Coordinates of C-alpha atoms in Angstrom, one line a residue:
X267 CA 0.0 0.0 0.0
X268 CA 1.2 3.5 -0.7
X269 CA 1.9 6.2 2.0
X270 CA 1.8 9.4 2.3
X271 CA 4.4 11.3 4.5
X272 CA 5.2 15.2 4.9
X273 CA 9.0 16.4 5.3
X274 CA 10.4 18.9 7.5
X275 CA 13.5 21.0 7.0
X276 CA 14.3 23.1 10.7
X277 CA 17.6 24.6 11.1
X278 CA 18.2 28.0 13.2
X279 CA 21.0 28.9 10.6
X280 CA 20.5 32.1 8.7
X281 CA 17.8 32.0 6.2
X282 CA 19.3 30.0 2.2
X283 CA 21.8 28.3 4.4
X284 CA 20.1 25.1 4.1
X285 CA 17.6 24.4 1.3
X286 CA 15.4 21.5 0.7
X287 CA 15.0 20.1 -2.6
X288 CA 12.7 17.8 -4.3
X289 CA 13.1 18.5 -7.9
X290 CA 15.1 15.4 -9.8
X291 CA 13.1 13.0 -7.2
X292 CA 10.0 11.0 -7.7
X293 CA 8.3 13.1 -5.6
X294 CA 8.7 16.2 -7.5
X295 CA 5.8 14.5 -9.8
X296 CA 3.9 14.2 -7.7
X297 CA 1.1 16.9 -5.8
X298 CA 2.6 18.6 -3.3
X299 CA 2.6 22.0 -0.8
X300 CA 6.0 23.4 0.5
X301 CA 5.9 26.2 3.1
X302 CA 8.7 27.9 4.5
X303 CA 8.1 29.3 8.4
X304 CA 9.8 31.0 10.7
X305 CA 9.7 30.5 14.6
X306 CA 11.0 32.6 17.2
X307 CA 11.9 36.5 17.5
X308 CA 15.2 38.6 17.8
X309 CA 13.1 40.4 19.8
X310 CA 11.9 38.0 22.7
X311 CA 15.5 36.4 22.8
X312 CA 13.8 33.4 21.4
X313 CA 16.0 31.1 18.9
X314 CA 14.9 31.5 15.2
X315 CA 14.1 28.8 13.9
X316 CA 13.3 28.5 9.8
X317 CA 10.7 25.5 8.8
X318 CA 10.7 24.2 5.1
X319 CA 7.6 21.6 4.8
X320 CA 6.6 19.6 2.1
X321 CA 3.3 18.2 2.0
X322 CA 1.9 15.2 0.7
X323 CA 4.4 12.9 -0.8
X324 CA 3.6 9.6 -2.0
X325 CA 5.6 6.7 -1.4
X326 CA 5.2 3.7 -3.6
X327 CA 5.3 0.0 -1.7
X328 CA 8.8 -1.1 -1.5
X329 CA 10.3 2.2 -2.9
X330 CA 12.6 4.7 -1.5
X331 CA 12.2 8.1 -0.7
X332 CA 15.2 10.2 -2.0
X333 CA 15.6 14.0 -0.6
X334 CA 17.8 16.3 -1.9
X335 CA 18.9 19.3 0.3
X336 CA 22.1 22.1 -0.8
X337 CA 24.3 23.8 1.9
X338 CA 25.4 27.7 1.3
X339 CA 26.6 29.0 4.2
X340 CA 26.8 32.7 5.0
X341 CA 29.5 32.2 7.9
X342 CA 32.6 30.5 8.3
X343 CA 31.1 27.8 11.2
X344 CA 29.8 24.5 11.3
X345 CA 25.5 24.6 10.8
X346 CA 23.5 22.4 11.6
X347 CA 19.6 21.3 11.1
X348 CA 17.7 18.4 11.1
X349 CA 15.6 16.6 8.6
X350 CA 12.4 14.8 9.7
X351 CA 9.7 12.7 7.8
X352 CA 6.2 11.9 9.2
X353 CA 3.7 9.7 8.4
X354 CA 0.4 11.0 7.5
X355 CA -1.6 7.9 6.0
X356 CA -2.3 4.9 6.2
X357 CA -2.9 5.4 9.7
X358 CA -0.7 3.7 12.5
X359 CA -2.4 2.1 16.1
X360 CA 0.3 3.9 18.0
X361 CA 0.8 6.8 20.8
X362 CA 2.6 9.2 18.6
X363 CA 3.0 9.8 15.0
X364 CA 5.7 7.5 13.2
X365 CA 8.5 10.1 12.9
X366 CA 12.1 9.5 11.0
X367 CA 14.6 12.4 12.6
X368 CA 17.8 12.7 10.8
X369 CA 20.6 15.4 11.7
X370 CA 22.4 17.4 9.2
X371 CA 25.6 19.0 10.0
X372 CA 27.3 21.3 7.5
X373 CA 31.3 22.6 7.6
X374 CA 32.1 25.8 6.0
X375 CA 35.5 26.3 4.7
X376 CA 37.1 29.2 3.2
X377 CA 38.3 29.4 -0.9
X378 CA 42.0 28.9 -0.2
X379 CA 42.4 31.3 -3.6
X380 CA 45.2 29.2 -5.3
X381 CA 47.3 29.4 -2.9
X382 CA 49.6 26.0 -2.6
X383 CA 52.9 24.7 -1.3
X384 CA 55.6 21.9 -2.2
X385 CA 58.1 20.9 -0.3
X386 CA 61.4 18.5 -2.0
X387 CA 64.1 17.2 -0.5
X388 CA 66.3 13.9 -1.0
X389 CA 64.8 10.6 0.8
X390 CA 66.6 10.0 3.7
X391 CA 67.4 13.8 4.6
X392 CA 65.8 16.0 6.6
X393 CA 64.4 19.7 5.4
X394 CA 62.1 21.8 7.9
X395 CA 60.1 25.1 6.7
X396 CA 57.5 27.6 7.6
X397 CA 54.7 28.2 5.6
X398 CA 52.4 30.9 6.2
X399 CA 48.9 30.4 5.4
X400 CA 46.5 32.9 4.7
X401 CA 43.0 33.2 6.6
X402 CA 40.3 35.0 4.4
X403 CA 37.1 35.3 6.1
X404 CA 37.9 35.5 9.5
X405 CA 35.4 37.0 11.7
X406 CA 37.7 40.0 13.8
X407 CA 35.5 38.9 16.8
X408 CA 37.0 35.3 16.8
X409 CA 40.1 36.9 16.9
X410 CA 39.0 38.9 19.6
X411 CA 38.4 35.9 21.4
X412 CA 41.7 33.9 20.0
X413 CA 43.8 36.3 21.5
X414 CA 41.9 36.9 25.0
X415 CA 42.5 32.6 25.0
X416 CA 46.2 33.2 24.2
X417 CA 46.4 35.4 26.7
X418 CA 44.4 33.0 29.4
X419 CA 46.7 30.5 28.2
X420 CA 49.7 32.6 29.6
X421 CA 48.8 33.0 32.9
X422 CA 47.4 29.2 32.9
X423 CA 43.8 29.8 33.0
X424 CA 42.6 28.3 29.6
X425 CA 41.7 25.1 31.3
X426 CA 38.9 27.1 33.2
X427 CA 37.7 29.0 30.1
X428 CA 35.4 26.7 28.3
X429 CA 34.6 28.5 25.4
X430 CA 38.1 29.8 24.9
X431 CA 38.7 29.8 20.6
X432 CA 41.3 27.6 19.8
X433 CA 42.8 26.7 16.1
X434 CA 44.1 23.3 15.1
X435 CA 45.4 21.5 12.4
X436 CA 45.2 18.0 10.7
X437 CA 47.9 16.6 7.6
X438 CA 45.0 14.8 5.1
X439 CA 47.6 12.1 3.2
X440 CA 45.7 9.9 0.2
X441 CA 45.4 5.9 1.4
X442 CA 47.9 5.3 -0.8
X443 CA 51.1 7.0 0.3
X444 CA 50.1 6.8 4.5
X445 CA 52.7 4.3 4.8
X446 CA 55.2 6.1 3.0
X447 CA 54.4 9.6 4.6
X448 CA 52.9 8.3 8.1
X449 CA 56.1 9.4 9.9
X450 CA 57.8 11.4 7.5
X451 CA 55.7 14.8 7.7
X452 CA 55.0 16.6 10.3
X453 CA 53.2 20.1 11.0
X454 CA 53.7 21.9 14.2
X455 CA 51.8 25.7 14.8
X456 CA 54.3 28.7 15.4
X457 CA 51.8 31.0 16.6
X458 CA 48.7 30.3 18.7
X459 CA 46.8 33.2 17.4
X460 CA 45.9 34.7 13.7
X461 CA 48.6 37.7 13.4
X462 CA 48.5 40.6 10.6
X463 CA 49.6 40.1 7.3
X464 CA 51.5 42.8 6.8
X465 CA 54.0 41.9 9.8
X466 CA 55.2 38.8 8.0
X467 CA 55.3 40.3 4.5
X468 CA 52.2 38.2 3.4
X469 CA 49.8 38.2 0.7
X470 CA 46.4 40.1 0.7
X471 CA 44.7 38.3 3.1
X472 CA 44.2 40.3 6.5
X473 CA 45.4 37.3 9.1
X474 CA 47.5 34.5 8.6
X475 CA 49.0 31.7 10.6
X476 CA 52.4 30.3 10.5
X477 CA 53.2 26.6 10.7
X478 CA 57.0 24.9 10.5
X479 CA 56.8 21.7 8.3
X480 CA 58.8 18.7 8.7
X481 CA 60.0 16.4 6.2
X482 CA 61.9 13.4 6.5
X483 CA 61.0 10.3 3.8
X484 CA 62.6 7.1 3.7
X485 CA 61.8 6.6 0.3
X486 CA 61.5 8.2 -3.1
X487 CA 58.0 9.1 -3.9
X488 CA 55.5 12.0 -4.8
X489 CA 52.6 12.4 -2.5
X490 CA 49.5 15.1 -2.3
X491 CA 48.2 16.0 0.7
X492 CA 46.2 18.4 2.2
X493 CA 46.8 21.1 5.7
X494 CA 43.4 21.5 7.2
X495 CA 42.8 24.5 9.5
X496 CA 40.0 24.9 12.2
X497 CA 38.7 26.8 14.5
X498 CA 36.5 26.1 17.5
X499 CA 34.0 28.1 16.3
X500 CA 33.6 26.4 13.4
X501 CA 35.9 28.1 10.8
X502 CA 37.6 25.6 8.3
X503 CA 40.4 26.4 5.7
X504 CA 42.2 23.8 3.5
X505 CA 45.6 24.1 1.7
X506 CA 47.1 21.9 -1.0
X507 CA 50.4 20.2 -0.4
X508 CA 52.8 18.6 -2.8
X509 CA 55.3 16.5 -0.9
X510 CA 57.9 15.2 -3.3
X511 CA 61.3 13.1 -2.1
X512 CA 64.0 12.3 -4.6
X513 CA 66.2 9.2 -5.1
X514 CA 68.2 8.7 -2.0
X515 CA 72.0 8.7 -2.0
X516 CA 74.1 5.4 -1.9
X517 CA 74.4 4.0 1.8
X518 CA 77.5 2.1 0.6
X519 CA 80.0 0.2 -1.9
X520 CA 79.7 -3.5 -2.0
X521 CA 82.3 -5.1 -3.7
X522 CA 83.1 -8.2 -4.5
X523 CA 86.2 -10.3 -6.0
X524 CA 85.7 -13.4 -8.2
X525 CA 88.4 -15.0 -10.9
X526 CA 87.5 -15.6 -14.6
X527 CA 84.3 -18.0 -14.9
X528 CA 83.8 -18.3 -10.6
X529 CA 81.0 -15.8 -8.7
X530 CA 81.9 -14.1 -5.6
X531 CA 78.9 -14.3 -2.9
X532 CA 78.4 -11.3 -0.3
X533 CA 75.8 -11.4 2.4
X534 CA 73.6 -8.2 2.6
X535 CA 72.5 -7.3 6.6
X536 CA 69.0 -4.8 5.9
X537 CA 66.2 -4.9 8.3
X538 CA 62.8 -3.6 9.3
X539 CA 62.2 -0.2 10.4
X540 CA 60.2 -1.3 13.2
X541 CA 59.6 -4.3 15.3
X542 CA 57.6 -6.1 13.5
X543 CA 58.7 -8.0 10.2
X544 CA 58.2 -6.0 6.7
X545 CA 57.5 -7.3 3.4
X546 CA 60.9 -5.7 1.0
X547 CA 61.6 -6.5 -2.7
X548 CA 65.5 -6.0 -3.7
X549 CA 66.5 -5.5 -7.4
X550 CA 69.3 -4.0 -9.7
X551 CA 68.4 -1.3 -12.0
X552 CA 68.0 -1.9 -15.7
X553 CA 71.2 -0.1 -16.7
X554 CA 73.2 -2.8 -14.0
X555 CA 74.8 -5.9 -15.7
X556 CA 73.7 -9.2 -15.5
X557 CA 76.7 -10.4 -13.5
X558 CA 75.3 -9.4 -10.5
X559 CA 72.6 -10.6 -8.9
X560 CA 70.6 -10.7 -5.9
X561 CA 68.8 -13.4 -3.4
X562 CA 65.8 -13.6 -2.5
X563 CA 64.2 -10.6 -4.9
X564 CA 61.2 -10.3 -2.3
X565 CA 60.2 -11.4 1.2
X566 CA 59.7 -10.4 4.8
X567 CA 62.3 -8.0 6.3
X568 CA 63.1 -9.1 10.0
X569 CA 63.5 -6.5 12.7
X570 CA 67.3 -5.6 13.7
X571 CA 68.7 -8.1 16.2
X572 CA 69.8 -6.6 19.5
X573 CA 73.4 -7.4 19.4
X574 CA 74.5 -6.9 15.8
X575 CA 78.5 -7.1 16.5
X576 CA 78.3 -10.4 15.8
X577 CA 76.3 -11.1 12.7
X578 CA 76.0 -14.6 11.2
X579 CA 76.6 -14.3 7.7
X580 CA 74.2 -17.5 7.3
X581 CA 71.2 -15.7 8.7
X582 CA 71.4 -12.5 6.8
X583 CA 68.4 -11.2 5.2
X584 CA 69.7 -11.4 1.5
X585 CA 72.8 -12.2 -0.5
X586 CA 74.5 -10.5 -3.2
X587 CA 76.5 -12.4 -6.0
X588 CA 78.9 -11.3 -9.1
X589 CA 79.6 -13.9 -11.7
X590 CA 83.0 -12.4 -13.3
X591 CA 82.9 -13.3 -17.3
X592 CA 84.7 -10.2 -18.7
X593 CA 88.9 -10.1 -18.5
X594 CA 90.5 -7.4 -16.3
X595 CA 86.6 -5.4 -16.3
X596 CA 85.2 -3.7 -13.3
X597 CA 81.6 -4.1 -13.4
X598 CA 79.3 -1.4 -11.3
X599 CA 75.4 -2.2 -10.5
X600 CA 72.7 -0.2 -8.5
X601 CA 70.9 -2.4 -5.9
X602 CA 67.5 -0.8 -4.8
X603 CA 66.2 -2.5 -1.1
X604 CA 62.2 -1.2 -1.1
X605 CA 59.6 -1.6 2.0
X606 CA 56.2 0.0 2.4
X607 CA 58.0 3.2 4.3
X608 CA 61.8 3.2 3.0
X609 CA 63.8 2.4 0.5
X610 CA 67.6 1.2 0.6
X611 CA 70.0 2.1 -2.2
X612 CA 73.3 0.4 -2.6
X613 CA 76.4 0.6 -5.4
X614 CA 77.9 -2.9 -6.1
X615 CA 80.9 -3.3 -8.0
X616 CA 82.6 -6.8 -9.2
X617 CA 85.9 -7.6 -10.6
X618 CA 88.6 -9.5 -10.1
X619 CA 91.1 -10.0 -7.6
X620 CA 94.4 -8.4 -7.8
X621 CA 97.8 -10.2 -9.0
X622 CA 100.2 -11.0 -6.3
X623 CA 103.1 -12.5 -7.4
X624 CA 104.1 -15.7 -5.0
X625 CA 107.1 -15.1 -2.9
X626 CA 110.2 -17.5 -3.0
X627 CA 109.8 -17.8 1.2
X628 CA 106.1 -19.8 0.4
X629 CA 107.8 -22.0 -2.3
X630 CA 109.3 -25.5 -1.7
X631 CA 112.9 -25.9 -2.1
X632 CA 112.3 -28.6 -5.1
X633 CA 110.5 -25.8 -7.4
X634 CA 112.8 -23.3 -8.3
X635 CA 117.2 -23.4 -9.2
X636 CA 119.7 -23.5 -6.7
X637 CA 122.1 -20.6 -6.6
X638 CA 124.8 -22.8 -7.8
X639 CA 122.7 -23.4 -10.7
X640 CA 121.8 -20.1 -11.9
X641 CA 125.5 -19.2 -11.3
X642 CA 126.5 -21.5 -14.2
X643 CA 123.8 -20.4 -16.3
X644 CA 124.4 -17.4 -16.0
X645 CA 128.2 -17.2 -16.6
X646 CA 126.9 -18.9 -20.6
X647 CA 126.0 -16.9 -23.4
X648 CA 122.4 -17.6 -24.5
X649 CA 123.3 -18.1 -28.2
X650 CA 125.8 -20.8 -27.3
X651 CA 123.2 -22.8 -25.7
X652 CA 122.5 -26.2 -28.1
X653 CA 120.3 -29.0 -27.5
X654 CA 121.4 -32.1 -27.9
X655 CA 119.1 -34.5 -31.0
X656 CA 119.7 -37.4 -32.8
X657 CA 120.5 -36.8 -36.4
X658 CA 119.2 -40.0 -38.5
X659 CA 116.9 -42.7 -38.1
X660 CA 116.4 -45.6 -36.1
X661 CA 118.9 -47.6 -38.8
X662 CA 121.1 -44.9 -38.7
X663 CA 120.7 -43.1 -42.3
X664 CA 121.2 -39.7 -42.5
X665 CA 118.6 -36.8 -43.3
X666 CA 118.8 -35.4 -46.8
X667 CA 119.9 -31.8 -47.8
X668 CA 116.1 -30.6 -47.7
X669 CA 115.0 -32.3 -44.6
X670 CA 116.6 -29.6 -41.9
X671 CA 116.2 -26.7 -43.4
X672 CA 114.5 -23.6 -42.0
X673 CA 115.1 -20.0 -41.2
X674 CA 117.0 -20.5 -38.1
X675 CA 120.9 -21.6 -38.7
X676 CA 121.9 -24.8 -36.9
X677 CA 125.2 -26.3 -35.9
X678 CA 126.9 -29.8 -35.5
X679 CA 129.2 -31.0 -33.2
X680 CA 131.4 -34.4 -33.1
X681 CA 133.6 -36.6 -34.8
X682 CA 133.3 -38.6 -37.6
X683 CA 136.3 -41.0 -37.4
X684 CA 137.8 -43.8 -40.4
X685 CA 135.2 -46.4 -38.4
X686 CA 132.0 -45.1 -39.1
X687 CA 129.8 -46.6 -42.0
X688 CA 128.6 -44.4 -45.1
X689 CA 125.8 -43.0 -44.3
X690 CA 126.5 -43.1 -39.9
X691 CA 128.5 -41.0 -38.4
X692 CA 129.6 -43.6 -35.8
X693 CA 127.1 -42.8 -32.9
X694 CA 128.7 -39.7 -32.3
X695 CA 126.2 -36.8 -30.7
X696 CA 125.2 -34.0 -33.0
X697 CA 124.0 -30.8 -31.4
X698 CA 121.6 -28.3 -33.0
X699 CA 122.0 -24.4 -32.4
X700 CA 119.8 -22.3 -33.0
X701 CA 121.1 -18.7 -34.5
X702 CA 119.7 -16.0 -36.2
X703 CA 118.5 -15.7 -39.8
X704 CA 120.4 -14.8 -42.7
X705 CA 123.2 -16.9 -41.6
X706 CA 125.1 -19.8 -43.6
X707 CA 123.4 -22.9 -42.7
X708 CA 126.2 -24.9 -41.9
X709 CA 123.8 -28.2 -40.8
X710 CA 123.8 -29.0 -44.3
X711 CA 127.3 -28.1 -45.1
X712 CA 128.5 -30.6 -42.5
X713 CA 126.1 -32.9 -43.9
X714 CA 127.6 -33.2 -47.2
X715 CA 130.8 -32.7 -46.0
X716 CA 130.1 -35.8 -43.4
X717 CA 128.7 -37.8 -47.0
X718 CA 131.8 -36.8 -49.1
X719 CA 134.0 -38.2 -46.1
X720 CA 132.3 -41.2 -45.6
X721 CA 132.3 -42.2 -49.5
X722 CA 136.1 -41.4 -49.5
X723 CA 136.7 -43.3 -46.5
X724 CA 134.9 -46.5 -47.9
X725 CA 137.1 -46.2 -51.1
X726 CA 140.1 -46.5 -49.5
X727 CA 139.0 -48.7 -47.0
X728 CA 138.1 -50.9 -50.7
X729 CA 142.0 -50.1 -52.0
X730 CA 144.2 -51.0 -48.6
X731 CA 142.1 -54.6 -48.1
X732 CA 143.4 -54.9 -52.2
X733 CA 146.7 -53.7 -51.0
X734 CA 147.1 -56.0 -48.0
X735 CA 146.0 -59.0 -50.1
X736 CA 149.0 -58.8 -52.2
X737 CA 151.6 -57.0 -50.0
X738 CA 151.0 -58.4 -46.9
X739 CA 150.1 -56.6 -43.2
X740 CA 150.2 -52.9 -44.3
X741 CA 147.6 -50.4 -43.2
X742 CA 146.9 -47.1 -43.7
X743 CA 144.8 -44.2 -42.1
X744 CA 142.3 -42.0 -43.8
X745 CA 142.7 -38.9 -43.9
X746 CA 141.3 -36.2 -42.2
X747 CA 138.3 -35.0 -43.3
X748 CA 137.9 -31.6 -44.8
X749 CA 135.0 -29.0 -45.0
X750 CA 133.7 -30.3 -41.3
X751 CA 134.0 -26.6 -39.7
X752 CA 133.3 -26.4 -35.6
X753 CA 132.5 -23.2 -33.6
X754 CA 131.4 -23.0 -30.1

């Protein structure tokens, strides 16, 4: 079934301060009376009290009734009124009439007219500044009464004064950066009471107020907020902020040491903030290189152990690690530790250790000459030093003209006596020296030489067996044998 109700406006704020308004609702299609009434008088000292009523106001079963009011206040204080609906039909078996009361309540704030402040500074640094804020609007008898409070407040008799004026302040931060800017801003009043403009080289307002701002982040971010003034009497003023922090600065140099194709491990000691555990991711920036590296990339923070003079490097938070793949390179990263309120920053650099040459004290005895040793070799000349090799193969032929040659110039030494075969050179040791280039290459002369000896040796080794077979016991010696040239 549908009802009927009537809805009444009363507030004892100046007339147009509150306004009740159907239009855009159901009901505004519908027939209807609204009266506006006035109860009370200036002159009796009565309250004034100003009635909006709206008469006759269907409601359909299972609908809702929607009511539209506007605020405009006249006066910067806080109005209120209250909006009632009453039942008229169908009729109710009750004592009283079915009445819905609700209370309105309506906060006046001042047009701030532009004005807004930004404060920057590096996270993890510390910058403090007054702003001065203006106060258009203000009624000169609140400030009357501000400054008969400060003055109360002197000699320590605000607590009795009930309806002393008092301004405060509240920081507004968005959800989303409160952890970041919970403890990291802070506003603190210079002056209790609303003082000229013109005695702090303000702007065009007539009073201002002075607050010091405090800002500390942990963390890089950008952050708006808001400065809310009040009043006790109801005055309201809000101010912009802009709160920006910028990249911190390093908090150290990690470095670590591996050799070619090995990685280098460094434990990382970070922790919480606070007492309790926080959640932290860790990363390198793009521009790092992909030597580095860094375990785990996310988890829980723990909080910093009471004793930290002896830290275990088994139960640090995180561990850093360089893999060293470049030759002689020094390789620099930026590692960035981030929790909900700070943010760690950290330049690691990787390359390899530096050559130490061993020292002869750490060597055994078996590993390096004795000085009698390098005596001798020093006392020779190094291009008179030969290498013994065997010259021939295992039947004992000799290499051909072609078969030793080369650009470096090579010597023989031995003898080559009347015994040898053609083609040996009687087991004799030949030794090969190396020279420089350009030289004669005597291997080969002696070679031929060493041929030409041995074929005229086996001829007349032919002619004395002849000669001994028809003379008797006579021998002879060959002779010796020419073009064999020795040096040393």
């Amino acid at each position: 079934e549908a009802a009927t109700v009537q809805v009444k406006l009363s507030s004892s704020e100046p007339p147009g301060t509150f306004s009740l308004n159907l239009f855009g609702t159901k009901a505004a299609h519908q027939p209807q009376k609204q009266q506006q009434q006035q109860l009370g008088s200036a002159s009796t000292g009565q309250p004034i009290i100003v009635q909006q009523i709206a008469d006759n106001i269907t409601v359909q079963p299972q609908a809702t009734l929607q009511l539209a009011f506007s605020f405009c206040p006249a006066l910067l204080k806080v109005a209120t009124a209250e909006l009632s609906v009453l039942l008229v039909s169908p009729a109710v078996n009750a004592p009283a009439p079915l009445v819905w009361r609700y209370q309105l309540q309506g906060q006046a704030y001042a047009d701030p007219q532009g004005v807004r402040f930004a404060i920057k500074c590096k996270a993890k640094r510390r910058v403090e500044e007054v702003i001065t804020v203006p106060l258009p609007g203000l009624d000169p008898a609140v400030l009357t009464a501000a400054a008969a409070a400060a003055e109360a407040a002197a000699f320590g008799l605000l607590g009795s004064c009930a309806s002393a004026v008092r301004f405060s302040h509240e920081l507004i931060v968005q959800p989303e950066h409160r952890a970041a800017m919970g403890n990291a801003v802070s506003v603190h009043q210079v002056n209790q009471v609303p003082v000229p403009a013109s005695s702090v080289g303000a702007g065009d307002a007539a009073y201002v107020l002075q607050y010091k701002l405090c800002f500390s982040p942990q963390k890089a971010v950008a952050a708006q907020a808001q400065l809310a003034v009040s009043c006790s009497t109801g005055a309201y003023w809000l101010y912009d902020l802009h709160l920006l922090a910028t990249a911190p600065e390093f908090e150290g140099v990690l470095t670590l040491e591996a050799h070619m194709g090995c990685t280098a491990e460094l434990p990382l000691y970070v922790y919480s903030s606070g007492t309790e555990p926080q959640p932290f991711t860790a990363e390198f920036t793009t521009e790092s290189p992909l030597n580095f590296n860094v375990v785990p990339a996310k988890g829980m923070l723990p909080p910093a152990p009471a004793d930290d003079s002896q830290q275990d490097p088994a139960a640090a938070p995180m561990k850093v690690t360089f893999l060293c793949k470049e030759l002689g390179k020094v390789m620099t990263g930026k590692l960035m530790v981030i929790t909900p309120d700070s943010q760690h920053t950290f330049v690691v650099k990787g390359k390899q250790p530096a050559y130490v040459p061993p020292s002869r004290s750490q060597l055994p005895s078996g590993t390096y000459l004795t000085a009698g040793t390098a005596s001798s070799m020093a006392r020779g000349s190094p291009s008179n030093s030969s290498v013994p090799v065997t010259l021939g193969d295992s039947h004992g032929n000799l290499p051909g003209p072609g078969m030793l040659t080369g650009s470096n110039t090579y010597s023989l030494k031995g003898s080559i006596g009347p015994d040898s075969r053609a083609g040996q050179l009687g087991g004799s040791s030949i030794f090969v020296q190396q020279g420089s280039p350009g030289k004669v290459n005597y291997l080969q002369r002696n070679i031929k030489a060493a041929k030409d000896h041995a074929a005229a040796a086996g001829n007349k080794t032919v002619a004395s067996s002849s000669k001994r077979h028809s003379t008797g016991s006579s021998t002879s010696k060959g002779p010796t044998p020419k073009g064999l040239q020795s040096w040393g």
